[in-house]
Amino acid sequence: MRLLIPILAVICIVGVKGHEFTEKEKNQSDMEIESCAFENGIHRTQLENLMKTKSVSGTRQLDCFSACVLKKSGFMNDDGTFNENNNVQKEEIIKCRQLKGPSTCETGGKVLQCLLDNGIIP
């Protein structure tokens, strides 16, 4: 799992927040991703598959993991809405944060898939 954490940290900080990351941000993101994986019962193979296929694949676990990471990164609020104070103005990110699912988890999954589909997450 430790090998995937730096990759996912880059996704969260550069892809979603839109800037180069500091060592402090990287360490914080590592902890957030580990916490979200643990909270949602996500295993290393699932994360590897996500990075390989670029597909959230609509599982509740991955949807909730996505929402958790987006919340902890400050991109998504606890109620599933998106933080309008986020200064990221990339057209694709604006489009993705307009997506909504019937639950916070499903919204997280839809947004992560949109970020993957639009190349925001490499």
Coordinates of C-alpha atoms in Angstrom, one line a residue:
M1 CA 0.0 0.0 0.0
R2 CA 2.8 2.4 0.8
L3 CA 3.9 2.4 -2.9
L4 CA 0.5 3.7 -4.0
I5 CA 0.2 6.4 -1.4
P6 CA 2.7 8.8 -3.1
I7 CA 0.9 8.3 -6.4
L8 CA -2.5 9.0 -5.0
A9 CA -1.1 12.0 -3.0
V10 CA 0.0 13.6 -6.3
I11 CA -3.5 13.0 -7.7
C12 CA -5.1 14.7 -4.7
I13 CA -2.8 17.7 -4.5
V14 CA -1.9 18.4 -8.1
G15 CA -4.9 17.0 -9.9
V16 CA -7.6 18.4 -7.6
K17 CA -5.9 21.4 -5.9
G18 CA -4.1 22.4 -9.0
H19 CA -0.6 23.2 -7.6
E20 CA 2.7 21.6 -6.9
F21 CA 2.8 20.1 -3.5
T22 CA 5.0 20.8 -0.5
E23 CA 6.5 18.0 1.5
K24 CA 4.1 18.8 4.3
E25 CA 1.1 18.6 2.0
K26 CA 2.4 15.3 0.6
N27 CA 2.7 13.8 4.1
Q28 CA -0.8 15.1 5.1
S29 CA -2.2 13.6 1.9
D30 CA -0.5 10.3 2.5
M31 CA -2.2 10.1 5.9
E32 CA -5.6 11.1 4.5
I33 CA -5.4 8.4 1.8
E34 CA -4.3 5.7 4.2
S35 CA -7.1 6.7 6.6
C36 CA -9.7 6.7 3.8
A37 CA -8.5 3.3 2.5
F38 CA -8.7 1.8 6.0
E39 CA -12.1 3.4 6.8
N40 CA -13.6 2.0 3.6
G41 CA -12.0 -1.4 3.6
I42 CA -10.0 -0.7 0.4
H43 CA -7.1 -3.1 -0.3
R44 CA -3.9 -2.6 -2.2
T45 CA -5.2 -4.6 -5.2
Q46 CA -8.2 -2.3 -5.5
L47 CA -6.0 0.8 -5.5
E48 CA -3.7 -0.8 -8.0
N49 CA -6.7 -1.6 -10.2
L50 CA -8.0 1.9 -9.9
M51 CA -4.6 3.4 -11.0
K52 CA -4.3 0.8 -13.8
T53 CA -7.8 0.9 -15.3
K54 CA -8.6 4.6 -14.5
S55 CA -12.0 3.3 -13.5
V56 CA -13.8 3.6 -10.2
S57 CA -16.1 0.8 -11.4
G58 CA -19.1 1.9 -9.4
T59 CA -18.4 -0.1 -6.3
R60 CA -19.7 1.4 -3.0
Q61 CA -16.3 0.9 -1.4
L62 CA -14.5 2.9 -4.1
D63 CA -17.2 5.5 -4.2
C64 CA -17.0 6.1 -0.5
F65 CA -13.2 6.1 -0.6
S66 CA -13.4 8.7 -3.4
A67 CA -15.7 10.9 -1.3
C68 CA -13.5 10.5 1.7
V69 CA -10.3 11.6 -0.2
L70 CA -12.1 14.5 -1.8
K71 CA -13.4 15.6 1.6
K72 CA -10.1 15.3 3.4
S73 CA -8.4 17.2 0.6
G74 CA -10.8 20.1 1.1
F75 CA -12.4 19.7 -2.4
M76 CA -15.7 18.3 -1.1
N77 CA -17.7 19.4 1.9
D78 CA -19.2 16.9 4.4
D79 CA -22.6 17.2 2.9
G80 CA -21.4 16.2 -0.6
T81 CA -21.3 19.7 -2.0
F82 CA -18.1 21.2 -3.4
N83 CA -16.0 23.8 -1.7
E84 CA -16.6 27.0 -3.7
N85 CA -13.6 28.6 -2.0
N86 CA -11.3 26.1 -3.9
N87 CA -9.5 28.4 -6.3
V88 CA -9.1 25.7 -9.0
Q89 CA -10.7 27.1 -12.1
K90 CA -9.8 24.5 -14.7
E91 CA -12.9 24.0 -16.9
E92 CA -12.8 20.2 -16.5
I93 CA -12.7 20.5 -12.7
I94 CA -15.6 22.9 -12.7
K95 CA -17.5 20.5 -14.9
C96 CA -16.7 17.5 -12.6
R97 CA -17.7 19.2 -9.4
Q98 CA -21.2 19.9 -10.8
L99 CA -21.9 16.1 -10.9
K100 CA -24.2 14.8 -8.2
G101 CA -25.2 11.3 -7.1
P102 CA -28.0 10.2 -4.8
S103 CA -25.5 9.9 -1.9
T104 CA -22.3 11.6 -0.9
C105 CA -20.4 8.4 -1.7
E106 CA -21.9 8.2 -5.2
T107 CA -21.1 11.9 -5.8
G108 CA -17.5 11.1 -4.8
G109 CA -17.3 8.2 -7.2
K110 CA -18.8 10.2 -10.1
V111 CA -16.5 13.1 -9.5
L112 CA -13.4 10.9 -9.3
Q113 CA -14.4 9.1 -12.5
C114 CA -14.9 12.5 -14.2
L115 CA -11.5 13.6 -13.1
L116 CA -10.0 10.4 -14.5
D117 CA -11.9 10.7 -17.7
N118 CA -10.8 14.3 -18.3
G119 CA -7.2 13.7 -17.6
I120 CA -7.1 15.7 -14.4
I121 CA -5.7 12.7 -12.7
P122 CA -2.9 11.3 -14.7

